[in-house]
PDB file of C-alpha atoms and ligand atoms in Angstrom:
ATOM      1  CA  MET K  25       0.000   0.000   0.000  1.00 78.00           C
ATOM      2  CA  GLY K  26       1.466   3.294  -1.117  1.00 79.00           C
ATOM      3  CA  PRO K  27       3.288   5.546  -1.583  1.00 94.00           C
ATOM      4  CA  TYR K  28       2.054   5.691  -5.142  1.00 97.00           C
ATOM      5  CA  LYS K  29       3.581   7.392  -8.202  1.00 97.00           C
ATOM      6  CA  ARG K  30       0.609   7.169 -10.554  1.00 98.00           C
ATOM      7  CA  VAL K  31      -2.990   6.854  -9.436  1.00 98.00           C
ATOM      8  CA  LEU K  32      -6.493   6.877 -10.851  1.00 98.00           C
ATOM      9  CA  LEU K  33      -8.928   8.831  -8.702  1.00 98.00           C
ATOM     10  CA  LYS K  34     -12.635   8.085  -9.088  1.00 98.00           C
ATOM     11  CA  LEU K  35     -14.913  10.928  -8.019  1.00 98.00           C
ATOM     12  CA  SER K  36     -18.636  10.400  -8.126  1.00 96.00           C
ATOM     13  CA  GLY K  37     -20.822  13.191  -9.393  1.00 96.00           C
ATOM     14  CA  GLU K  38     -22.470  13.213  -5.988  1.00 93.00           C
ATOM     15  CA  ALA K  39     -19.137  14.121  -4.409  1.00 92.00           C
ATOM     16  CA  LEU K  40     -19.304  17.501  -6.142  1.00 95.00           C
ATOM     17  CA  MET K  41     -22.848  18.089  -4.990  1.00 95.00           C
ATOM     18  CA  GLY K  42     -22.000  18.622  -1.301  1.00 91.00           C
ATOM     19  CA  ASP K  43     -25.227  18.974   0.664  1.00 91.00           C
ATOM     20  CA  GLN K  44     -27.203  20.097  -2.359  1.00 94.00           C
ATOM     21  CA  SER K  45     -29.562  17.735  -4.141  1.00 94.00           C
ATOM     22  CA  PHE K  46     -28.402  18.611  -7.650  1.00 96.00           C
ATOM     23  CA  GLY K  47     -25.463  20.107  -9.508  1.00 98.00           C
ATOM     24  CA  ILE K  48     -22.172  21.394  -8.168  1.00 98.00           C
ATOM     25  CA  ASP K  49     -21.350  23.071  -4.855  1.00 97.00           C
ATOM     26  CA  PRO K  50     -18.572  25.585  -5.660  1.00 97.00           C
ATOM     27  CA  LEU K  51     -17.064  25.334  -2.167  1.00 96.00           C
ATOM     28  CA  VAL K  52     -16.792  21.553  -2.375  1.00 96.00           C
ATOM     29  CA  LEU K  53     -15.343  21.797  -5.873  1.00 97.00           C
ATOM     30  CA  ASP K  54     -12.747  24.283  -4.667  1.00 97.00           C
ATOM     31  CA  ARG K  55     -11.761  22.102  -1.719  1.00 97.00           C
ATOM     32  CA  ILE K  56     -11.373  18.978  -3.848  1.00 97.00           C
ATOM     33  CA  SER K  57      -9.298  20.968  -6.336  1.00 98.00           C
ATOM     34  CA  GLY K  58      -7.001  22.053  -3.519  1.00 97.00           C
ATOM     35  CA  ASP K  59      -6.552  18.421  -2.491  1.00 97.00           C
ATOM     36  CA  ILE K  60      -5.757  17.468  -6.079  1.00 98.00           C
ATOM     37  CA  GLN K  61      -3.241  20.305  -6.348  1.00 98.00           C
ATOM     38  CA  ALA K  62      -1.482  18.998  -3.234  1.00 97.00           C
ATOM     39  CA  VAL K  63      -1.256  15.542  -4.813  1.00 97.00           C
ATOM     40  CA  LEU K  64       0.314  16.909  -7.982  1.00 97.00           C
ATOM     41  CA  ASN K  65       2.758  19.042  -5.977  1.00 97.00           C
ATOM     42  CA  SER K  66       3.844  15.930  -4.081  1.00 96.00           C
ATOM     43  CA  GLY K  67       5.028  14.468  -7.392  1.00 97.00           C
ATOM     44  CA  THR K  68       2.310  11.885  -7.966  1.00 98.00           C
ATOM     45  CA  GLU K  69       0.740  11.588 -11.421  1.00 98.00           C
ATOM     46  CA  LEU K  70      -3.008  11.758 -11.365  1.00 98.00           C
ATOM     47  CA  GLY K  71      -5.793  10.704 -13.713  1.00 98.00           C
ATOM     48  CA  ILE K  72      -9.367  11.385 -12.659  1.00 98.00           C
ATOM     49  CA  VAL K  73     -12.562   9.678 -13.753  1.00 98.00           C
ATOM     50  CA  ILE K  74     -15.587  11.691 -12.781  1.00 98.00           C
ATOM     51  CA  GLY K  75     -19.189  10.516 -12.593  1.00 98.00           C
ATOM     52  CA  GLY K  76     -22.355  12.331 -13.538  1.00 98.00           C
ATOM     53  CA  GLY K  77     -24.907  11.296 -10.933  1.00 97.00           C
ATOM     54  CA  ASN K  78     -25.294  14.857  -9.620  1.00 97.00           C
ATOM     55  CA  PHE K  79     -26.896  15.760 -12.955  1.00 98.00           C
ATOM     56  CA  PHE K  80     -28.239  12.624 -14.571  1.00 97.00           C
ATOM     57  CA  ARG K  81     -28.128   8.845 -14.273  1.00 97.00           C
ATOM     58  CA  GLY K  82     -29.166   6.385 -16.940  1.00 97.00           C
ATOM     59  CA  LEU K  83     -31.527   4.617 -14.533  1.00 96.00           C
ATOM     60  CA  ALA K  84     -33.416   7.850 -13.820  1.00 96.00           C
ATOM     61  CA  GLY K  85     -33.881   8.354 -17.545  1.00 97.00           C
ATOM     62  CA  ILE K  86     -35.240   4.841 -18.020  1.00 97.00           C
ATOM     63  CA  GLU K  87     -37.835   5.543 -15.328  1.00 97.00           C
ATOM     64  CA  GLN K  88     -38.905   8.543 -17.389  1.00 97.00           C
ATOM     65  CA  GLY K  89     -39.400   6.306 -20.400  1.00 98.00           C
ATOM     66  CA  ILE K  90     -36.151   7.109 -22.189  1.00 98.00           C
ATOM     67  CA  GLU K  91     -34.583   4.186 -23.993  1.00 98.00           C
ATOM     68  CA  ARG K  92     -31.621   2.669 -22.124  1.00 98.00           C
ATOM     69  CA  ALA K  93     -28.848   3.569 -24.543  1.00 98.00           C
ATOM     70  CA  SER K  94     -30.051   7.152 -24.938  1.00 98.00           C
ATOM     71  CA  ALA K  95     -30.419   7.560 -21.184  1.00 98.00           C
ATOM     72  CA  ASP K  96     -26.887   6.281 -20.715  1.00 98.00           C
ATOM     73  CA  TYR K  97     -25.530   8.713 -23.289  1.00 98.00           C
ATOM     74  CA  MET K  98     -27.265  11.494 -21.368  1.00 98.00           C
ATOM     75  CA  GLY K  99     -25.453  10.255 -18.253  1.00 98.00           C
ATOM     76  CA  MET K 100     -22.153  10.299 -20.104  1.00 98.00           C
ATOM     77  CA  LEU K 101     -22.817  13.892 -21.148  1.00 98.00           C
ATOM     78  CA  ALA K 102     -23.387  14.737 -17.479  1.00 98.00           C
ATOM     79  CA  THR K 103     -19.832  13.579 -16.751  1.00 98.00           C
ATOM     80  CA  VAL K 104     -18.623  16.116 -19.326  1.00 98.00           C
ATOM     81  CA  LEU K 105     -20.308  18.929 -17.386  1.00 98.00           C
ATOM     82  CA  ASN K 106     -18.472  17.873 -14.240  1.00 98.00           C
ATOM     83  CA  SER K 107     -15.194  17.466 -16.110  1.00 98.00           C
ATOM     84  CA  LEU K 108     -15.290  21.022 -17.415  1.00 98.00           C
ATOM     85  CA  ALA K 109     -16.183  22.404 -13.991  1.00 98.00           C
ATOM     86  CA  LEU K 110     -13.333  20.500 -12.358  1.00 98.00           C
ATOM     87  CA  GLN K 111     -10.886  21.585 -15.052  1.00 98.00           C
ATOM     88  CA  SER K 112     -11.839  25.191 -14.541  1.00 98.00           C
ATOM     89  CA  ALA K 113     -11.472  24.937 -10.759  1.00 98.00           C
ATOM     90  CA  LEU K 114      -8.049  23.283 -11.111  1.00 98.00           C
ATOM     91  CA  GLU K 115      -6.802  25.821 -13.624  1.00 98.00           C
ATOM     92  CA  ARG K 116      -7.851  28.626 -11.293  1.00 98.00           C
ATOM     93  CA  LYS K 117      -5.274  27.182  -8.907  1.00 98.00           C
ATOM     94  CA  GLY K 118      -2.671  26.993 -11.643  1.00 98.00           C
ATOM     95  CA  VAL K 119      -2.881  23.202 -12.036  1.00 98.00           C
ATOM     96  CA  PRO K 120      -2.313  22.194 -15.690  1.00 98.00           C
ATOM     97  CA  THR K 121      -5.255  20.008 -16.684  1.00 98.00           C
ATOM     98  CA  ARG K 122      -6.510  18.262 -19.806  1.00 98.00           C
ATOM     99  CA  VAL K 123      -9.953  16.822 -20.380  1.00 98.00           C
ATOM    100  CA  LEU K 124      -9.955  13.700 -22.541  1.00 98.00           C
ATOM    101  CA  SER K 125     -13.375  12.590 -23.647  1.00 98.00           C
ATOM    102  CA  ALA K 126     -14.419   9.080 -24.613  1.00 98.00           C
ATOM    103  CA  ILE K 127     -17.121  10.673 -26.750  1.00 98.00           C
ATOM    104  CA  GLU K 128     -15.623  13.003 -29.320  1.00 98.00           C
ATOM    105  CA  MET K 129     -16.368  16.630 -28.585  1.00 97.00           C
ATOM    106  CA  ARG K 130     -13.466  18.445 -30.139  1.00 97.00           C
ATOM    107  CA  ALA K 131     -14.638  21.960 -29.368  1.00 97.00           C
ATOM    108  CA  LEU K 132     -14.218  21.401 -25.651  1.00 97.00           C
ATOM    109  CA  ALA K 133     -12.098  18.332 -24.991  1.00 98.00           C
ATOM    110  CA  GLU K 134      -9.398  16.235 -26.598  1.00 98.00           C
ATOM    111  CA  PRO K 135     -10.508  12.837 -27.794  1.00 98.00           C
ATOM    112  CA  TYR K 136      -9.343  10.028 -25.505  1.00 98.00           C
ATOM    113  CA  ILE K 137      -6.159   8.523 -26.906  1.00 98.00           C
ATOM    114  CA  ARG K 138      -4.287   6.287 -24.487  1.00 98.00           C
ATOM    115  CA  ARG K 139      -0.763   7.250 -25.490  1.00 98.00           C
ATOM    116  CA  ARG K 140      -1.623  10.910 -25.374  1.00 98.00           C
ATOM    117  CA  ALA K 141      -3.047  10.483 -21.883  1.00 98.00           C
ATOM    118  CA  ILE K 142       0.208   8.925 -20.740  1.00 98.00           C
ATOM    119  CA  ARG K 143       2.226  11.769 -22.298  1.00 98.00           C
ATOM    120  CA  HIS K 144       0.133  14.306 -20.426  1.00 98.00           C
ATOM    121  CA  LEU K 145       0.780  12.486 -17.157  1.00 98.00           C
ATOM    122  CA  GLU K 146       4.505  12.388 -17.817  1.00 98.00           C
ATOM    123  CA  LYS K 147       4.446  16.122 -18.426  1.00 98.00           C
ATOM    124  CA  GLY K 148       2.855  16.724 -15.050  1.00 97.00           C
ATOM    125  CA  ARG K 149      -0.683  17.458 -16.191  1.00 98.00           C
ATOM    126  CA  VAL K 150      -3.744  16.221 -14.388  1.00 98.00           C
ATOM    127  CA  ILE K 151      -5.996  14.341 -16.782  1.00 98.00           C
ATOM    128  CA  ILE K 152      -9.739  14.236 -16.442  1.00 99.00           C
ATOM    129  CA  PHE K 153     -11.377  11.369 -18.289  1.00 98.00           C
ATOM    130  CA  ALA K 154     -14.811  12.516 -19.445  1.00 98.00           C
ATOM    131  CA  GLY K 155     -17.606  10.468 -20.965  1.00 98.00           C
ATOM    132  CA  GLY K 156     -17.037   7.284 -18.955  1.00 98.00           C
ATOM    133  CA  THR K 157     -16.091   4.372 -21.198  1.00 98.00           C
ATOM    134  CA  GLY K 158     -17.994   5.963 -24.083  1.00 98.00           C
ATOM    135  CA  ASN K 159     -20.398   3.002 -24.086  1.00 98.00           C
ATOM    136  CA  PRO K 160     -23.915   2.622 -22.720  1.00 98.00           C
ATOM    137  CA  TYR K 161     -24.577  -0.172 -20.202  1.00 98.00           C
ATOM    138  CA  PHE K 162     -21.451   0.764 -18.236  1.00 98.00           C
ATOM    139  CA  THR K 163     -20.720   3.034 -15.288  1.00 98.00           C
ATOM    140  CA  THR K 164     -17.962   5.461 -14.471  1.00 98.00           C
ATOM    141  CA  ASP K 165     -16.677   2.978 -11.865  1.00 98.00           C
ATOM    142  CA  THR K 166     -15.977   0.600 -14.724  1.00 98.00           C
ATOM    143  CA  ALA K 167     -14.427   3.478 -16.662  1.00 98.00           C
ATOM    144  CA  ALA K 168     -12.142   4.055 -13.667  1.00 98.00           C
ATOM    145  CA  ALA K 169     -11.087   0.401 -13.572  1.00 98.00           C
ATOM    146  CA  LEU K 170     -10.481   0.440 -17.325  1.00 98.00           C
ATOM    147  CA  ARG K 171      -8.536   3.703 -17.523  1.00 98.00           C
ATOM    148  CA  ALA K 172      -6.452   2.775 -14.476  1.00 98.00           C
ATOM    149  CA  SER K 173      -5.211  -0.324 -16.279  1.00 98.00           C
ATOM    150  CA  GLU K 174      -4.725   1.508 -19.562  1.00 98.00           C
ATOM    151  CA  ILE K 175      -2.512   4.230 -18.094  1.00 98.00           C
ATOM    152  CA  GLY K 176      -0.615   1.844 -15.831  1.00 98.00           C
ATOM    153  CA  ALA K 177      -1.871   3.322 -12.562  1.00 98.00           C
ATOM    154  CA  GLU K 178      -0.837   1.489  -9.410  1.00 98.00           C
ATOM    155  CA  VAL K 179      -4.191   1.837  -7.706  1.00 98.00           C
ATOM    156  CA  VAL K 180      -7.781   3.000  -8.084  1.00 98.00           C
ATOM    157  CA  LEU K 181      -8.689   5.486  -5.368  1.00 98.00           C
ATOM    158  CA  LYS K 182     -12.442   5.351  -4.980  1.00 98.00           C
ATOM    159  CA  ALA K 183     -13.460   8.462  -3.071  1.00 96.00           C
ATOM    160  CA  THR K 184     -16.851   8.149  -1.373  1.00 92.00           C
ATOM    161  CA  LYS K 185     -18.918   9.696   1.380  1.00 89.00           C
ATOM    162  CA  VAL K 186     -18.207   6.743   3.689  1.00 91.00           C
ATOM    163  CA  ASP K 187     -14.763   6.008   5.112  1.00 93.00           C
ATOM    164  CA  GLY K 188     -14.495   2.483   3.702  1.00 95.00           C
ATOM    165  CA  ILE K 189     -16.430  -0.709   3.053  1.00 96.00           C
ATOM    166  CA  TYR K 190     -18.726  -1.936   5.828  1.00 96.00           C
ATOM    167  CA  THR K 191     -20.567  -5.154   6.576  1.00 94.00           C
ATOM    168  CA  GLU K 192     -23.798  -3.186   6.188  1.00 91.00           C
ATOM    169  CA  ASP K 193     -24.790   0.435   5.671  1.00 90.00           C
ATOM    170  CA  PRO K 194     -23.223   2.311   8.635  1.00 91.00           C
ATOM    171  CA  LYS K 195     -25.829   5.055   8.324  1.00 89.00           C
ATOM    172  CA  LYS K 196     -28.629   2.536   8.865  1.00 93.00           C
ATOM    173  CA  SER K 197     -27.116  -0.012  11.232  1.00 93.00           C
ATOM    174  CA  PRO K 198     -25.179   0.620  14.469  1.00 93.00           C
ATOM    175  CA  HIS K 199     -23.715  -2.895  14.139  1.00 95.00           C
ATOM    176  CA  ALA K 200     -22.012  -2.162  10.826  1.00 95.00           C
ATOM    177  CA  GLN K 201     -18.307  -3.021  10.911  1.00 95.00           C
ATOM    178  CA  LYS K 202     -15.609  -1.651   8.675  1.00 96.00           C
ATOM    179  CA  PHE K 203     -13.303  -3.924   6.695  1.00 97.00           C
ATOM    180  CA  LEU K 204      -9.649  -2.879   6.579  1.00 97.00           C
ATOM    181  CA  ARG K 205      -8.794  -5.323   3.802  1.00 97.00           C
ATOM    182  CA  LEU K 206     -10.864  -7.432   1.439  1.00 97.00           C
ATOM    183  CA  THR K 207     -10.184  -9.608  -1.564  1.00 98.00           C
ATOM    184  CA  TYR K 208     -11.968  -8.995  -4.860  1.00 97.00           C
ATOM    185  CA  ALA K 209     -13.693 -12.354  -4.388  1.00 97.00           C
ATOM    186  CA  GLU K 210     -15.036 -11.313  -0.979  1.00 97.00           C
ATOM    187  CA  VAL K 211     -16.429  -8.071  -2.376  1.00 97.00           C
ATOM    188  CA  LEU K 212     -18.159  -9.978  -5.179  1.00 96.00           C
ATOM    189  CA  GLU K 213     -19.416 -12.866  -3.019  1.00 95.00           C
ATOM    190  CA  LYS K 214     -20.680 -10.730  -0.162  1.00 93.00           C
ATOM    191  CA  ASN K 215     -22.210  -8.420  -2.778  1.00 90.00           C
ATOM    192  CA  LEU K 216     -20.744  -5.406  -0.968  1.00 91.00           C
ATOM    193  CA  ARG K 217     -21.997  -2.435  -2.879  1.00 84.00           C
ATOM    194  CA  VAL K 218     -18.962  -0.225  -3.268  1.00 89.00           C
ATOM    195  CA  MET K 219     -18.425  -0.406  -6.981  1.00 93.00           C
ATOM    196  CA  ASP K 220     -20.449  -2.311  -9.521  1.00 93.00           C
ATOM    197  CA  GLN K 221     -19.478  -5.908 -10.152  1.00 95.00           C
ATOM    198  CA  THR K 222     -18.122  -5.220 -13.642  1.00 97.00           C
ATOM    199  CA  ALA K 223     -15.650  -2.716 -12.196  1.00 98.00           C
ATOM    200  CA  ILE K 224     -14.549  -5.092  -9.427  1.00 97.00           C
ATOM    201  CA  ALA K 225     -14.163  -7.967 -11.896  1.00 97.00           C
ATOM    202  CA  LEU K 226     -12.054  -5.819 -14.213  1.00 98.00           C
ATOM    203  CA  CYS K 227      -9.791  -4.770 -11.338  1.00 98.00           C
ATOM    204  CA  ARG K 228      -9.445  -8.403 -10.304  1.00 98.00           C
ATOM    205  CA  GLU K 229      -8.490  -9.525 -13.813  1.00 98.00           C
ATOM    206  CA  ASN K 230      -5.834  -6.835 -14.035  1.00 98.00           C
ATOM    207  CA  ASP K 231      -4.617  -7.122 -10.464  1.00 98.00           C
ATOM    208  CA  MET K 232      -5.510  -3.477  -9.856  1.00 98.00           C
ATOM    209  CA  PRO K 233      -5.887  -2.698  -6.146  1.00 98.00           C
ATOM    210  CA  ILE K 234      -8.648  -0.372  -4.954  1.00 98.00           C
ATOM    211  CA  VAL K 235      -8.727   1.904  -1.928  1.00 97.00           C
ATOM    212  CA  VAL K 236     -12.190   3.005  -0.814  1.00 97.00           C
ATOM    213  CA  PHE K 237     -11.917   6.066   1.402  1.00 96.00           C
ATOM    214  CA  ASP K 238     -13.707   9.169   2.634  1.00 95.00           C
ATOM    215  CA  LEU K 239     -13.295  12.151   0.340  1.00 93.00           C
ATOM    216  CA  MET K 240     -14.737  14.579   2.848  1.00 90.00           C
ATOM    217  CA  GLY K 241     -11.717  14.542   5.153  1.00 88.00           C
ATOM    218  CA  GLU K 242      -9.497  17.364   3.897  1.00 87.00           C
ATOM    219  CA  GLY K 243      -6.145  16.105   2.622  1.00 93.00           C
ATOM    220  CA  ASN K 244      -7.314  12.488   2.554  1.00 95.00           C
ATOM    221  CA  ILE K 245      -6.392  11.932  -1.090  1.00 96.00           C
ATOM    222  CA  LEU K 246      -2.769  12.808  -0.389  1.00 97.00           C
ATOM    223  CA  ASN K 247      -2.755  10.790   2.833  1.00 96.00           C
ATOM    224  CA  VAL K 248      -3.904   7.675   0.993  1.00 96.00           C
ATOM    225  CA  ILE K 249      -1.287   8.227  -1.717  1.00 96.00           C
ATOM    226  CA  ARG K 250       1.439   8.554   0.919  1.00 96.00           C
ATOM    227  CA  GLY K 251       0.470   5.133   2.207  1.00 93.00           C
ATOM    228  CA  GLU K 252      -1.547   5.973   5.294  1.00 93.00           C
ATOM    229  CA  SER K 253      -3.954   3.153   5.914  1.00 88.00           C
ATOM    230  CA  LEU K 254      -7.231   4.957   5.466  1.00 92.00           C
ATOM    231  CA  GLY K 255     -10.437   3.272   4.381  1.00 95.00           C
ATOM    232  CA  THR K 256     -10.593  -0.229   2.941  1.00 97.00           C
ATOM    233  CA  PHE K 257      -7.971  -1.864   0.724  1.00 97.00           C
ATOM    234  CA  VAL K 258      -9.259  -4.331  -1.895  1.00 97.00           C
ATOM    235  CA  HIS K 259      -6.718  -6.648  -3.473  1.00 97.00           C
ATOM    236  CA  HIS K 260      -5.926 -10.275  -4.299  1.00 93.00           C
TER     237      HIS K 260
HETATM  238  N1  LIG E  21     -22.551   5.936 -18.205  1.00 80.36           N
HETATM  239  C1  LIG E  21     -22.526   5.052 -19.268  1.00 80.36           C
HETATM  240  N2  LIG E  21     -21.329   4.482 -19.649  1.00 80.36           N
HETATM  241  C2  LIG E  21     -20.164   4.746 -18.991  1.00 80.36           C
HETATM  242  C3  LIG E  21     -20.207   5.627 -17.886  1.00 80.36           C
HETATM  243  C4  LIG E  21     -21.411   6.217 -17.525  1.00 80.36           C
HETATM  244  O1  LIG E  21     -23.550   4.773 -19.879  1.00 80.36           O
HETATM  245  O2  LIG E  21     -19.123   4.204 -19.375  1.00 80.36           O
HETATM  246  C5  LIG E  21     -23.830   6.624 -17.858  1.00 80.36           C
HETATM  247  C6  LIG E  21     -24.754   5.812 -16.985  1.00 80.36           C
HETATM  248  O3  LIG E  21     -26.066   6.063 -17.413  1.00 80.36           O
HETATM  249  C7  LIG E  21     -24.547   6.408 -15.610  1.00 80.36           C
HETATM  250  C8  LIG E  21     -24.269   7.854 -15.918  1.00 80.36           C
HETATM  251  O4  LIG E  21     -23.538   7.817 -17.128  1.00 80.36           O
HETATM  252  O5  LIG E  21     -25.696   6.287 -14.803  1.00 80.36           O
HETATM  253  C9  LIG E  21     -23.502   8.609 -14.862  1.00 80.36           C
HETATM  254  O6  LIG E  21     -22.397   7.853 -14.408  1.00 80.36           O
HETATM  255  P1  LIG E  21     -22.339   7.211 -12.949  1.00 80.36           P
HETATM  256  O7  LIG E  21     -23.691   6.752 -12.527  1.00 80.36           O
HETATM  257  O8  LIG E  21     -21.257   6.186 -12.957  1.00 80.36           O
HETATM  258  O9  LIG E  21     -21.914   8.464 -12.086  1.00 80.36           O
HETATM  259  P2  LIG E  21     -21.630   8.569 -10.505  1.00 80.36           P
HETATM  260  O10 LIG E  21     -22.544   7.625  -9.786  1.00 80.36           O
HETATM  261  O11 LIG E  21     -20.196   8.185 -10.300  1.00 80.36           O
HETATM  262  O12 LIG E  21     -21.870  10.010 -10.198  1.00 80.36           O
END
């Protein structure tokens, strides 16, 4: 576990929402950007996959009668909104940032090209992967697992609102216990809902460890990267 030189950070759309029920809380965005800046300054290369749930999720669209694939594309577009907001917040702090989109949108983002992503990392730029995997029927967790392997990251850092993986929902049950370490198989078998099963399976196949930790603690991203044992570590 840590220290890490190259990481893939997964931020959910909800993380940017703060206490709001929709959209982006500018204070939260600014704080997260500060944390990301500290990571880059420490010399660690950082790719970020960002979700879109604060604006739109495929499942919500299906409930409104939108066809699955179209609803998913709408969700992918929501990740582009978050990507541009995060880029802007990072650049305000002087952090060089590139948005690479899985869905071509040349006016506002570079197309995702793996080798180009790696070049950006080597040059000390933060990369934001927009548009998930670019395919319907997937999630941004799976995009995180995929991009982490593609860019040769050492770990997926899954930032959540809970400080790790628990036996049951700690907000609902006082008996919930936190796991410090888990294997991929345990996460899948116990059906622990941290990331979707496709994402976990992809990490397992590529031997990509995952750290699930609490994003809300200021400086936590850097602490995890330095090797502090925060949250839950998922590995072989
Ligand atoms: N999505 C998709 N393919 C992908 C990534 C995302 O179709 O590769 C769609 C899907 O509809 C999803 C939405 O985009 O509900 C937003 O992503 P996600 O739910 O993963 O965001 P988060 O929960 O992390 O905010």
